[in-house]
Tab-separated table of C-alpha atoms in Angstrom:
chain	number	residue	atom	x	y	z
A	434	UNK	CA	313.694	236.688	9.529
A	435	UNK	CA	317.551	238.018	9.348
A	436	UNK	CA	318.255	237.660	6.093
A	437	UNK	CA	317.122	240.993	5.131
A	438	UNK	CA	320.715	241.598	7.403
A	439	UNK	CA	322.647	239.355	5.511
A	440	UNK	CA	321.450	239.481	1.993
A	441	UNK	CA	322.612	242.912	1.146
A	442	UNK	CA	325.671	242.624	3.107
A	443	UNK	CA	327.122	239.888	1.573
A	444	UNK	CA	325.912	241.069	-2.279
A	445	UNK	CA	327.961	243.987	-1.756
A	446	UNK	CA	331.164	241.755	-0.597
A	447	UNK	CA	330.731	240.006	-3.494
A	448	UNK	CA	329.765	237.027	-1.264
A	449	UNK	CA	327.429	234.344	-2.505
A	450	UNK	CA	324.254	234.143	0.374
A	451	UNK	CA	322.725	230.566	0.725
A	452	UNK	CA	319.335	230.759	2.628
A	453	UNK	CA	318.449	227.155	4.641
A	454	UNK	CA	314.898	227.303	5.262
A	455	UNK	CA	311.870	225.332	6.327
A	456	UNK	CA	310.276	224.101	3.343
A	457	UNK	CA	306.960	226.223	3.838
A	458	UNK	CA	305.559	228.725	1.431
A	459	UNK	CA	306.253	231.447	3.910
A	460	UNK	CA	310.051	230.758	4.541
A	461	UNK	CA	310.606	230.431	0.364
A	462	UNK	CA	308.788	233.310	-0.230
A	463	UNK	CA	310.426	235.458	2.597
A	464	UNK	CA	314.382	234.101	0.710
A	465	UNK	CA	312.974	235.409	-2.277
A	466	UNK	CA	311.511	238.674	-0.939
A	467	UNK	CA	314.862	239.260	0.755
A	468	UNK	CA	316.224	239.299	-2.897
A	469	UNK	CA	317.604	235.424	-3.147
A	470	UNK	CA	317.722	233.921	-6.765
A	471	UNK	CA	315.960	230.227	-6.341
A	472	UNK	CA	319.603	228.711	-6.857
A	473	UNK	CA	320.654	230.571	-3.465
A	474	UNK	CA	317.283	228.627	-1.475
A	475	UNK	CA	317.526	225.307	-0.328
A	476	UNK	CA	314.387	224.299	1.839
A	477	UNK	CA	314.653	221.552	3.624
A	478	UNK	CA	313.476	220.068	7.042
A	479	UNK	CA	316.006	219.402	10.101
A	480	UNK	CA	317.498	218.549	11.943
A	481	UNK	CA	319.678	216.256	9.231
A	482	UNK	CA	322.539	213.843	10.178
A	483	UNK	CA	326.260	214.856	10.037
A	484	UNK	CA	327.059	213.508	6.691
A	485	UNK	CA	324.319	215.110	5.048
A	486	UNK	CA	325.351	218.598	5.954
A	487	UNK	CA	328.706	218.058	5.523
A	488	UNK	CA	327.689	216.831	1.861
A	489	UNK	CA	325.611	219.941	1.439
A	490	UNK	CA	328.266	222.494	2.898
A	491	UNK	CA	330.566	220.605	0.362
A	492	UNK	CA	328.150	220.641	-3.214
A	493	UNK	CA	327.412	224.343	-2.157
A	494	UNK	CA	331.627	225.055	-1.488
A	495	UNK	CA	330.241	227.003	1.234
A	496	UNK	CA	333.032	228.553	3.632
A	497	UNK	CA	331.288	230.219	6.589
A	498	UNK	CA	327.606	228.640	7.981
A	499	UNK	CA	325.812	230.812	10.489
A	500	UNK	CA	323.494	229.370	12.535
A	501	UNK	CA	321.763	230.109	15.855
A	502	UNK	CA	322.092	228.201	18.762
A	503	UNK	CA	318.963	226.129	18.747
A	504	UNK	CA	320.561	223.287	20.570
A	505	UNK	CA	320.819	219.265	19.912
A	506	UNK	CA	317.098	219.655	19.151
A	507	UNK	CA	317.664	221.856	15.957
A	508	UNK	CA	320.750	219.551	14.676
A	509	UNK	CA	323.471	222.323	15.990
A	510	UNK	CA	326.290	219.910	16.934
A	511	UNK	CA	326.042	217.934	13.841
A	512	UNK	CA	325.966	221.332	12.008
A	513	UNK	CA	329.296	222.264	14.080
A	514	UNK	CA	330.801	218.562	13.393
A	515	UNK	CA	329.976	218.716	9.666
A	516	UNK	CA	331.570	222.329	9.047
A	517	UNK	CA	334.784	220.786	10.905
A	518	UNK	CA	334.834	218.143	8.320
A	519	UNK	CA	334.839	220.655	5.420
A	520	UNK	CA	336.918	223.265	6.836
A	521	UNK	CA	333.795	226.064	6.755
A	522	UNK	CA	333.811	228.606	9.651
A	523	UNK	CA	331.214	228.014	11.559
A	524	UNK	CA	329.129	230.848	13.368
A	525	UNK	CA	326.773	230.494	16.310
A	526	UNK	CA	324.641	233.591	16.814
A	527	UNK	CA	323.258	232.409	20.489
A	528	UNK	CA	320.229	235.151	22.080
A	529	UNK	CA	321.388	236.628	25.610
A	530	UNK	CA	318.200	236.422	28.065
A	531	UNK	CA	315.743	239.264	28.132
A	532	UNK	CA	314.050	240.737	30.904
A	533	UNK	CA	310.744	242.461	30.947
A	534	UNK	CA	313.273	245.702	30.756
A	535	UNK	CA	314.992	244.867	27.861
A	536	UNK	CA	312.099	243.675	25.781
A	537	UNK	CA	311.796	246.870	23.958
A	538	UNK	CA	315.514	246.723	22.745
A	539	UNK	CA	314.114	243.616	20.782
A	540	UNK	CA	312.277	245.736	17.944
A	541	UNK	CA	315.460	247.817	17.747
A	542	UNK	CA	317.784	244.694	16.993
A	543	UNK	CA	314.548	243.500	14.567
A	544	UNK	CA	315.180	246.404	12.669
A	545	UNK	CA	318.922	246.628	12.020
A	546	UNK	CA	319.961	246.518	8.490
A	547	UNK	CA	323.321	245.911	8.863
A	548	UNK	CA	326.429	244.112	10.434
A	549	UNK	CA	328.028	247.661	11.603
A	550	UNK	CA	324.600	248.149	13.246
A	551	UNK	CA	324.392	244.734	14.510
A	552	UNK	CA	327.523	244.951	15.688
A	553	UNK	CA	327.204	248.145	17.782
A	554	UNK	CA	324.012	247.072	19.081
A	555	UNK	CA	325.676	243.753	20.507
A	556	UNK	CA	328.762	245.848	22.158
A	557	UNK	CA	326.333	248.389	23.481
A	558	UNK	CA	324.040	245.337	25.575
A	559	UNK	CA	327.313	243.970	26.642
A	560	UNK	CA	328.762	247.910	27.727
A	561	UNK	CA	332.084	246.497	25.784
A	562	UNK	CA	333.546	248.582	22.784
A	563	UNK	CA	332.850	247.648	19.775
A	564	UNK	CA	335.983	245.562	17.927
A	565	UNK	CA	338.271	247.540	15.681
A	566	UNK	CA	338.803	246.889	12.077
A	567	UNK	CA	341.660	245.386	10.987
A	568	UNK	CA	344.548	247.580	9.509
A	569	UNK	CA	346.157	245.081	7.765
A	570	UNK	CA	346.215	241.073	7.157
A	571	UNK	CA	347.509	238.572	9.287
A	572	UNK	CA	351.259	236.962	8.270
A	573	UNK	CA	352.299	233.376	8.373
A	574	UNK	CA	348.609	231.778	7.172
A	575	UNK	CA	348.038	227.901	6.993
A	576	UNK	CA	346.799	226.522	3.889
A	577	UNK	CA	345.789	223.056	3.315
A	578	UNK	CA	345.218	221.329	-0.193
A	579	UNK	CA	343.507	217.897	-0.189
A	580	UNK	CA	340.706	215.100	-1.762
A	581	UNK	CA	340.669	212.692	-4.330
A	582	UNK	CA	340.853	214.880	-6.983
A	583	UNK	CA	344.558	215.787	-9.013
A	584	UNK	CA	345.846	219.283	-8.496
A	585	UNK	CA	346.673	219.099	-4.838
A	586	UNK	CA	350.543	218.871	-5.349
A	587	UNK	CA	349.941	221.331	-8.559
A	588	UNK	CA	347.948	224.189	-5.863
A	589	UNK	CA	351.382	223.693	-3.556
A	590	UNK	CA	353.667	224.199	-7.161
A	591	UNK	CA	352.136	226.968	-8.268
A	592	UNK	CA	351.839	228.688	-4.782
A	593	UNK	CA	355.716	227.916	-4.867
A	594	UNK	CA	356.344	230.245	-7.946
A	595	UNK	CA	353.951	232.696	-7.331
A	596	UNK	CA	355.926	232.837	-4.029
A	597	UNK	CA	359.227	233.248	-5.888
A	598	UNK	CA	357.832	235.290	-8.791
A	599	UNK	CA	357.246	237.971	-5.569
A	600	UNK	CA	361.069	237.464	-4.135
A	601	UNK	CA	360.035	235.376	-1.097
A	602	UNK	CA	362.350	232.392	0.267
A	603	UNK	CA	360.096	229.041	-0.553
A	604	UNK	CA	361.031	225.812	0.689
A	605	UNK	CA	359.182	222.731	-1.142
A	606	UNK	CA	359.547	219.755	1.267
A	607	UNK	CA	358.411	216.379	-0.203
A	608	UNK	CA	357.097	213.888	1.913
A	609	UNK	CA	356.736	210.067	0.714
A	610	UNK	CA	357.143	210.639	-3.114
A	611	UNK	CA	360.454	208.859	-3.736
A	612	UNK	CA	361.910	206.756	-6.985
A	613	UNK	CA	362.562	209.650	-10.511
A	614	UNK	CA	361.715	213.361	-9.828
A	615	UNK	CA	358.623	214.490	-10.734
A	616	UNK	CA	359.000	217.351	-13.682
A	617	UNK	CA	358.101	219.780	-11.104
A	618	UNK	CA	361.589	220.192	-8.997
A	619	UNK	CA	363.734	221.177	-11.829
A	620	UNK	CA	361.373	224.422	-12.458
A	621	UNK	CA	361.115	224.843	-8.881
A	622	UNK	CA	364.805	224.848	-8.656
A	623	UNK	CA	365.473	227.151	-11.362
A	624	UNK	CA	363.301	229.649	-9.523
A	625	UNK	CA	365.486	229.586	-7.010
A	626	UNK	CA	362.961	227.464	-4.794
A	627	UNK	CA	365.195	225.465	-2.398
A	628	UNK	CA	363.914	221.478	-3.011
A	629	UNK	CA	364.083	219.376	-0.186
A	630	UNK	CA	363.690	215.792	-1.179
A	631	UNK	CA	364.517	212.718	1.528
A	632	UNK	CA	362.692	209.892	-0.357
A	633	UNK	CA	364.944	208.131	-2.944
A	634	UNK	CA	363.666	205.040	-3.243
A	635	UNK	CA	360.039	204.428	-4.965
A	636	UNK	CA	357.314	204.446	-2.282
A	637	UNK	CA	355.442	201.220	-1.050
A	638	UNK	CA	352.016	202.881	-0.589
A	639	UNK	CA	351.197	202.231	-4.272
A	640	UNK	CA	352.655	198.652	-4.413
A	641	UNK	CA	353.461	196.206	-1.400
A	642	UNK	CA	352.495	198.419	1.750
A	643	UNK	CA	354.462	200.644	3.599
A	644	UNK	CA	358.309	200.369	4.246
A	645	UNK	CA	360.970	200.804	5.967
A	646	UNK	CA	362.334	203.293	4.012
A	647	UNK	CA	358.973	205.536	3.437
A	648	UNK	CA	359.257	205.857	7.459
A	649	UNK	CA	362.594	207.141	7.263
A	650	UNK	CA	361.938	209.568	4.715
A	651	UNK	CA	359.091	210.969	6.354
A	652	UNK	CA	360.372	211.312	9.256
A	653	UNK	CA	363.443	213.050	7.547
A	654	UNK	CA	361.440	215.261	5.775
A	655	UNK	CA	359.418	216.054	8.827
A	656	UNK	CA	362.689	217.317	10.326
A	657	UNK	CA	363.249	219.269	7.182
A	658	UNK	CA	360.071	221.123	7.268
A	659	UNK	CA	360.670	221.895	11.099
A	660	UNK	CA	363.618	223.505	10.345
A	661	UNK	CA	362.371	225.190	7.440
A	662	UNK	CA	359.627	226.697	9.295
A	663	UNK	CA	361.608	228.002	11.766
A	664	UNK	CA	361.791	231.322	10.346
A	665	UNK	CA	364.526	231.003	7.109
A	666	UNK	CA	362.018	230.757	4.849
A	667	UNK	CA	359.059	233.443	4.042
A	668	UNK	CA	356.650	230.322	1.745
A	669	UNK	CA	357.451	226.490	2.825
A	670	UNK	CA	354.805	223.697	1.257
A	671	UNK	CA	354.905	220.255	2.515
A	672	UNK	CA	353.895	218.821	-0.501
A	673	UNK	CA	352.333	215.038	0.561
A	674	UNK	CA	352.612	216.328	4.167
A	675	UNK	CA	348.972	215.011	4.733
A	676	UNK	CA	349.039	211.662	3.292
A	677	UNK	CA	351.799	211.075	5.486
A	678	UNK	CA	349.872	211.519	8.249
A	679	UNK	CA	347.432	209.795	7.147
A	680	UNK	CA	349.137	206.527	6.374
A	681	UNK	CA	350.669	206.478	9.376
A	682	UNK	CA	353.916	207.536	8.574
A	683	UNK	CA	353.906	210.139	10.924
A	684	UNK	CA	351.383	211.668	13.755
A	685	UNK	CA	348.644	214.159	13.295
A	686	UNK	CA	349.826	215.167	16.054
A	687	UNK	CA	353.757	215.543	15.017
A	688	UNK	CA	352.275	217.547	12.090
A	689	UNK	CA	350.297	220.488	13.570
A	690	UNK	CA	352.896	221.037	16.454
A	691	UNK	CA	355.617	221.349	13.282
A	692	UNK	CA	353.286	224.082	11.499
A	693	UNK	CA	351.944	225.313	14.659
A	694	UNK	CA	355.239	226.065	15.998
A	695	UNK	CA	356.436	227.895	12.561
A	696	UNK	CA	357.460	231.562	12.466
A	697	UNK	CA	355.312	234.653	12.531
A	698	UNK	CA	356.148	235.506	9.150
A	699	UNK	CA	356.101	231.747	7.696
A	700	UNK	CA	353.162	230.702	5.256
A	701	UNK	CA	352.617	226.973	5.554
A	702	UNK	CA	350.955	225.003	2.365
A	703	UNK	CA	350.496	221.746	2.914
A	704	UNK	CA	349.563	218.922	0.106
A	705	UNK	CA	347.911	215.303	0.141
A	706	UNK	CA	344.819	213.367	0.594
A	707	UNK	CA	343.370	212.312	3.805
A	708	UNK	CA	344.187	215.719	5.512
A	709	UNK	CA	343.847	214.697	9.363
A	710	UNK	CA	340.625	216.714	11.261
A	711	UNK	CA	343.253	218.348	13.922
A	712	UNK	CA	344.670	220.034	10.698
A	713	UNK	CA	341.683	221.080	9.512
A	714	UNK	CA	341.177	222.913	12.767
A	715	UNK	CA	344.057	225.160	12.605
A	716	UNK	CA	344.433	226.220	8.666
A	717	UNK	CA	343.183	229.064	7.392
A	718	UNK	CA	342.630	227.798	3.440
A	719	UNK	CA	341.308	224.631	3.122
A	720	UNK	CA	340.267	223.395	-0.571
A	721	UNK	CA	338.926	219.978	-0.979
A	722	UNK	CA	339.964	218.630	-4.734
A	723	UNK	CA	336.758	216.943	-5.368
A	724	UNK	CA	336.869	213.830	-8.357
A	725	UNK	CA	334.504	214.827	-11.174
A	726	UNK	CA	336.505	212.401	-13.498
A	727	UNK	CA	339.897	211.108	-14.569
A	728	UNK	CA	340.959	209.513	-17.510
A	729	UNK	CA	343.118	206.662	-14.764
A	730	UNK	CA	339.545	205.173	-14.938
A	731	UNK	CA	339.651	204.958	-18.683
A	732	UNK	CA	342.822	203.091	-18.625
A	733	UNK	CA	345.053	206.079	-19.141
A	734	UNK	CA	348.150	205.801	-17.489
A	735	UNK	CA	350.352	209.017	-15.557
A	736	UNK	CA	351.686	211.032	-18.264
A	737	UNK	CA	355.160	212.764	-17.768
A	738	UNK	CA	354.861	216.562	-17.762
A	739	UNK	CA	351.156	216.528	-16.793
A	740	UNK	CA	350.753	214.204	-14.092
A	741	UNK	CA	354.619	214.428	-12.939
């Protein structure tokens, strides 16, 4: 019944508008009156389990879900739990009580068209001002690449020299990757990116198990990064940061206090699979590399200047 609201709202952001409905001739033909293509309708019964919305948030790369607060009867927490797992925003549009009195501010809500009227309608029940815009974006964001899929470490490199390309101080901080240089670093340096790199030796997570060493140089280049994000540097990625965690090298915990704690002005980028859930929670980009295909499965071995 809203998505006459959203629909034009988000087509004139530019945002793609994915209508979950009841699959019922009613609800489809509503989407579709409302001005959704079929590829933008996905009608389905609920409620669904946890991993199956999280896999549909993920096929449909969808970064915000809105749903109303229908309770543990209409699948809400697994919604909630599934949008954590995939980074989306979630939004819960919950429906204040009604007297008798109020009923007849119901049609006038019914009618709104859009979110600037929606909005002022909300503030006005509540007697609380509406919220100002924004006048400008937010400093210091969190972003967080991670999956099975390559170009994790490559999203961190090339956030690196875009960073330098506009004049900002970047830090690159490598966590676990020890043994020869990957080709990377010697662009990075040559841009003027200052390289910090802790792990010498080649890493036991892709032979014999963890080592000594790999716990040393995480926890060295956890160190680095604290200091790094202190405020000396405008850009500093962690690149590996998350499989770190992950492994057990260091905490989840150790992790989001280091970027938590950064400077106003810092951006954070942080690279690796297994990116831990409290991480999730607190970035503001999160991209999920997703394996299609790689030719490692075809017997095709890391090639120098592609894969490092």
């Amino acid at each position: 019944r809203a998505l006459a609201t959203y629909v034009p709202v988000c087509r004139q952001a530019a945002v793609r508008c994915i209508a979950r409905v009841l699959p019922t001739a009613d609800s489809i033909a509503a989407a579709a009156a409302a001005g959704l293509a079929p590829a933008d309708i996905v009608a389905l019964q609920g409620p669904t389990s946890v991993e199956l919305d999280a896999a549909l948030l993920a096929h449909l790369r969808a970064t915000v879900i809105v749903t109303k607060e229908s309770g543990p009867a209409g699948g809400v927490p697994d919604k909630l739990t599934a949008a954590r797992q995939v980074g989306a925003t979630a939004v819960v549009v919950a429906r204040h009580p009604m007297t008798d009195a109020d009923a007849g501010t119901d049609a006038d809500a019914d009618a709104m068209r859009s979110i600037d009227e929606l909005v002022a309608h909300v503030a006005a029940f509540y007697a609380a001002p509406a919220p100002a815009a924004p006048t400008s974006a937010p400093s210091g964001l969190v972003h967080v690449y991670t999956g099975t899929g390559k170009g994790k470490t490559s999203a961190g490199v090339g956030l690196a020299v875009r960073g330098a390309g506009a004049r900002l101080k970047v830090a690159f901080v490598q966590f676990v990757k020890g043994g020869s240089e990957s080709s990377e670093l010697a662009s990075l340096r040559q841009l003027g990116v200052q390289v910090i790199r802790p792990a010498e030796e080649p890493t036991g997570l892709l032979a014999h198990g963890i080592t000594d060493a790999d716990r040393a140089a995480a926890a060295a280049a956890l160190t680095a990064a604290r200091s790094a994000l202190a405020g000396a540097f405008d850009l500093v990625v962690l690149d590996e940061a998350c499989v770190a965690a992950d492994k057990g090298l260091l905490t989840a915990a150790e992790l989001v206090q280091a970027v938590s704690e950064r400077a106003v002005h810092t951006e954070a980028a942080l690279t690796g699979r297994g990116a831990p859930p409290e991480l999730l929670a607190i970035a503001d980009y999160v991209t999920d590399m997703r394996l299609v295909a790689h030719p490692y499965y075809r017997g095709v071995g890391a090639r120098k200047g592609i894969e490092y």
